[in-house]
Short mmCIF file of N, CA and C in Angstrom, two decimals:
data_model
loop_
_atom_site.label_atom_id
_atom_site.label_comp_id
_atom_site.label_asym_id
_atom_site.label_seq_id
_atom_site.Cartn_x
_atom_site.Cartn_y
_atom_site.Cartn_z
N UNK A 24 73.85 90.18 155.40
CA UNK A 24 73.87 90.87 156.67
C UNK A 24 72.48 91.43 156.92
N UNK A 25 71.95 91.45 158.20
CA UNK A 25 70.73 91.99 158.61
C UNK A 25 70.92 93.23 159.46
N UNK A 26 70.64 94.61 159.56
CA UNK A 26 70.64 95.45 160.23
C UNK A 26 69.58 95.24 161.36
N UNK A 27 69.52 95.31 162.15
CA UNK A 27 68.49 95.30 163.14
C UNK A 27 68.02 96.53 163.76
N UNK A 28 69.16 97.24 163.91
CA UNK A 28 68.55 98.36 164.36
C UNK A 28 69.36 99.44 163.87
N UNK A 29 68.62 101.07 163.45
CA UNK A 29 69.69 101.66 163.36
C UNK A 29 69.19 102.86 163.37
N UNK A 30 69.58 104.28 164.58
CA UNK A 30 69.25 105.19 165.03
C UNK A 30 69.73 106.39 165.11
N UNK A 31 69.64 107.20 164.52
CA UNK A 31 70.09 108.59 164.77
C UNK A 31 69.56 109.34 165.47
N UNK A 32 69.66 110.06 166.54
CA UNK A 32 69.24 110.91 167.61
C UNK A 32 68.72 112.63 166.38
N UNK A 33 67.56 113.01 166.84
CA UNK A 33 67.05 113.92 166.02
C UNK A 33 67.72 115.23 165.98
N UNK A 34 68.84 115.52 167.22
CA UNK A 34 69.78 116.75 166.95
C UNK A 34 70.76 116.16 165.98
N UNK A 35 71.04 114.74 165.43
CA UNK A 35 72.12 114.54 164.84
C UNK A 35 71.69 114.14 163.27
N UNK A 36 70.41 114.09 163.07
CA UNK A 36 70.09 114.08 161.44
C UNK A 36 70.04 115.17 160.97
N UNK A 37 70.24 114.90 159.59
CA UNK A 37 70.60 116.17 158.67
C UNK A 37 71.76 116.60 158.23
N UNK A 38 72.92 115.94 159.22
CA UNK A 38 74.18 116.06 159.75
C UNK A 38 75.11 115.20 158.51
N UNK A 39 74.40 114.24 158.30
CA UNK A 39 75.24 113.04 157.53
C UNK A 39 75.72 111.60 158.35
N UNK A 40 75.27 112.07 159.80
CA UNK A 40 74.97 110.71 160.53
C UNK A 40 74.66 109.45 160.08
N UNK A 41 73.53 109.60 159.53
CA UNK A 41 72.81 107.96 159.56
C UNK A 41 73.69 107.93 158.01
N UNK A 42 73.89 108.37 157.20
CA UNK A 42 74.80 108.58 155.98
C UNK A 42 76.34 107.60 156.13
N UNK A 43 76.97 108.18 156.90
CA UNK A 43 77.93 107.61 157.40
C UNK A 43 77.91 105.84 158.27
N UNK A 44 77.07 106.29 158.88
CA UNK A 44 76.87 104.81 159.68
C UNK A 44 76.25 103.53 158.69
N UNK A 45 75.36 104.29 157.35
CA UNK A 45 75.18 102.85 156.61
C UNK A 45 76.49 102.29 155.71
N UNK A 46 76.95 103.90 155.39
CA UNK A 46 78.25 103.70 154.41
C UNK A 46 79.23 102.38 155.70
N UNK A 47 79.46 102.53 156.54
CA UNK A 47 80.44 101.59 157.29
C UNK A 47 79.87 100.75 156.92
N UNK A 48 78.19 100.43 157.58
CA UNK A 48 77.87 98.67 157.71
C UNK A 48 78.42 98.11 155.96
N UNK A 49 78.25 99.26 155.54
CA UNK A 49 77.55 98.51 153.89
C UNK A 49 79.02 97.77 153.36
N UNK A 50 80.31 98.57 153.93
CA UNK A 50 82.00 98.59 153.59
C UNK A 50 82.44 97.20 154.71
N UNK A 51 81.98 96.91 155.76
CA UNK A 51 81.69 95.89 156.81
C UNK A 51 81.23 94.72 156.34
N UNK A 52 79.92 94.68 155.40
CA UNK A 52 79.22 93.93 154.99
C UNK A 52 80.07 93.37 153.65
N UNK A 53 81.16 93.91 153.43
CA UNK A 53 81.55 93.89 151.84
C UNK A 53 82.80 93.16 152.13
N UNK A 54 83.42 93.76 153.33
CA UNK A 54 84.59 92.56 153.97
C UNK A 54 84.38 91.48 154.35
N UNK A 55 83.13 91.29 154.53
CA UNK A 55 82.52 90.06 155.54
C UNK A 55 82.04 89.08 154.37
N UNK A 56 82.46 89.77 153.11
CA UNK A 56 82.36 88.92 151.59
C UNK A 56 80.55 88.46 151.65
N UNK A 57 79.62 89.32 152.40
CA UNK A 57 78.30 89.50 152.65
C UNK A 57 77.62 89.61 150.60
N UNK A 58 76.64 88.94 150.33
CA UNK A 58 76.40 89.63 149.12
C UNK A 58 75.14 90.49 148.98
N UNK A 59 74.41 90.66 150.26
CA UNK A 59 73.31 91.64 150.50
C UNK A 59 73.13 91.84 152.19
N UNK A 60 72.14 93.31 151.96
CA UNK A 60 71.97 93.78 153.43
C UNK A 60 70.76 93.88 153.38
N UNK A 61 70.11 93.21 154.42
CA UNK A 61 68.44 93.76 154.58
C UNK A 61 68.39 93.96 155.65
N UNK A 62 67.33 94.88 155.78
CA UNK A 62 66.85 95.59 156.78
C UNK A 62 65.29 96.02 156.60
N UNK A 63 64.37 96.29 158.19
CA UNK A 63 63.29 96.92 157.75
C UNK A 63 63.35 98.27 158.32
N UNK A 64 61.99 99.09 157.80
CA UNK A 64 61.77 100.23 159.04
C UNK A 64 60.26 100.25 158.48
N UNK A 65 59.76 101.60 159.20
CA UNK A 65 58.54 102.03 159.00
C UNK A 65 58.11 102.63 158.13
N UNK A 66 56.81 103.36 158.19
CA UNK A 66 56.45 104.76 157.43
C UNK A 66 56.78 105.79 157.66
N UNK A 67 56.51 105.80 158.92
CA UNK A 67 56.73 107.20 160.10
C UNK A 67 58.56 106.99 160.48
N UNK A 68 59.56 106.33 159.80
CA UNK A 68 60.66 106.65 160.17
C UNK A 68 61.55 106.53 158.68
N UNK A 69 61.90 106.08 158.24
CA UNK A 69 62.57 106.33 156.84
C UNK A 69 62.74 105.57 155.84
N UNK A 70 61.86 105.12 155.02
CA UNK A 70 62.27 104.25 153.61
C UNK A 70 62.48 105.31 153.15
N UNK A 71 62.73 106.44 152.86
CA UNK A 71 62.82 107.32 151.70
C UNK A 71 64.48 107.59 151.80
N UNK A 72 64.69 107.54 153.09
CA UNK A 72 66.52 107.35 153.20
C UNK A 72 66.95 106.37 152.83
N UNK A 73 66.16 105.21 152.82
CA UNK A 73 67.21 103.49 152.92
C UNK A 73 67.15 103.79 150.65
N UNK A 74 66.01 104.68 150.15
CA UNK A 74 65.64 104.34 149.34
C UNK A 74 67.13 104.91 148.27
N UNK A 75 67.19 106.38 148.78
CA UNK A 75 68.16 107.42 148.51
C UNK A 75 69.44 106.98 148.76
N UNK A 76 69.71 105.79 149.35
CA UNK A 76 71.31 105.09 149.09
C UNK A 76 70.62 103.89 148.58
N UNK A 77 70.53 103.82 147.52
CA UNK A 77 70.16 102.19 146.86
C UNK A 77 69.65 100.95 147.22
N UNK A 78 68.66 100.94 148.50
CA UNK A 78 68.15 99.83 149.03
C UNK A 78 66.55 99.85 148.18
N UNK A 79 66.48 98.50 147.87
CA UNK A 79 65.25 98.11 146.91
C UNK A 79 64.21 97.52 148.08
N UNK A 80 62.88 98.08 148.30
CA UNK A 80 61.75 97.81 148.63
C UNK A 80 61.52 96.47 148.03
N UNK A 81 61.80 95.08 149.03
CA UNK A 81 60.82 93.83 148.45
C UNK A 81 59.75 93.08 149.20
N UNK A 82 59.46 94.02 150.50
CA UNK A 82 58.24 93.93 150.83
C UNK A 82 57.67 94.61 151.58
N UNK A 83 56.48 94.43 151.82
CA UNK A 83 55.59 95.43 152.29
C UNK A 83 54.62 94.84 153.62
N UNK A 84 54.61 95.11 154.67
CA UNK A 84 53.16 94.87 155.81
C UNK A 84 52.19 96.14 156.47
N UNK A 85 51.19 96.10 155.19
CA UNK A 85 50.45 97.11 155.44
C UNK A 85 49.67 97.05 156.83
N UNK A 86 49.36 97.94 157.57
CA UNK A 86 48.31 97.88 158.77
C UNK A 86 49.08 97.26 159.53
N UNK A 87 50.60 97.69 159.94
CA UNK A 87 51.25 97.42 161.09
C UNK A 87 52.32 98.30 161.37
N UNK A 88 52.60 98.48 162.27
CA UNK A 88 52.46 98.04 163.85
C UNK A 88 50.48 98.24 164.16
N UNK A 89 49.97 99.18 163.55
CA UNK A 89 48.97 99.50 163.96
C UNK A 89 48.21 99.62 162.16
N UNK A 90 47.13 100.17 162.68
CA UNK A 90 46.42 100.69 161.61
C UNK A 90 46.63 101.58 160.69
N UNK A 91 46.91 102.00 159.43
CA UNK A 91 46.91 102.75 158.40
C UNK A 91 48.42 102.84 158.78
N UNK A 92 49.38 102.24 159.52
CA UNK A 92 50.75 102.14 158.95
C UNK A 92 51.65 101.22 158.29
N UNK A 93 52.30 101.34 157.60
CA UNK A 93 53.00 99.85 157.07
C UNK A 93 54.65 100.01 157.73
N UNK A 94 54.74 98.37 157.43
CA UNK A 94 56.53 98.12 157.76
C UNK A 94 56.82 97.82 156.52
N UNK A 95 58.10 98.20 156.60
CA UNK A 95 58.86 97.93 155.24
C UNK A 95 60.14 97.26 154.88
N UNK A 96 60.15 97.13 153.96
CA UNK A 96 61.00 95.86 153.90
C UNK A 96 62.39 95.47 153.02
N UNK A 97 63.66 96.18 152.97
CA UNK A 97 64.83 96.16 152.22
C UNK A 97 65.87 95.49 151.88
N UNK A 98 66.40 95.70 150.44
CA UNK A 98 67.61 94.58 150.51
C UNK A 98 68.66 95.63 149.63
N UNK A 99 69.33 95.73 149.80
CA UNK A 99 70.83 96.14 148.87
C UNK A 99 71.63 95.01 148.37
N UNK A 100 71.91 94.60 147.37
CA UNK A 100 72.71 93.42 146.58
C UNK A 100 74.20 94.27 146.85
N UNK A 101 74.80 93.80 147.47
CA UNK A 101 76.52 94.30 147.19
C UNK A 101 77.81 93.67 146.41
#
């Protein structure tokens, strides 16, 4: 399964929002007899969350979107 997009509005983090919404895809992804989820994001928006529910960093694009930022790059084995 590929996430494409996935957003929590900034009055609603902290909350357990984006918490909840990966727990579904990930229970979604597990019915769908899926055996991994990848997804990317940024610097400036959250690998340190995708990191904190068990998604493994397997790649990296430094100096994008722009300069001195990277995209990043995830997979969860389920």
């Amino acid at each position: 399964m590929h996430v494409q997009f996935l957003w929590v509005s900034d009055t609603a983090r902290q909350a357990g929002v984006g918490t909840r919404l990966l727990q579904a895809i990930e229970e979604y992804a597990k019915e769908a007899t899926c055996t991994k989820i990848l997804l990317d994001t940024f610097d400036f928006q959250a690998p340190d969350f995708y990191r904190k529910h068990g998604y493994e960093e397997y790649g990296r694009l430094t100096d994008h979107p722009s300069n001195g930022q990277s995209q990043y790059f995830f997979v969860k084995r389920l």
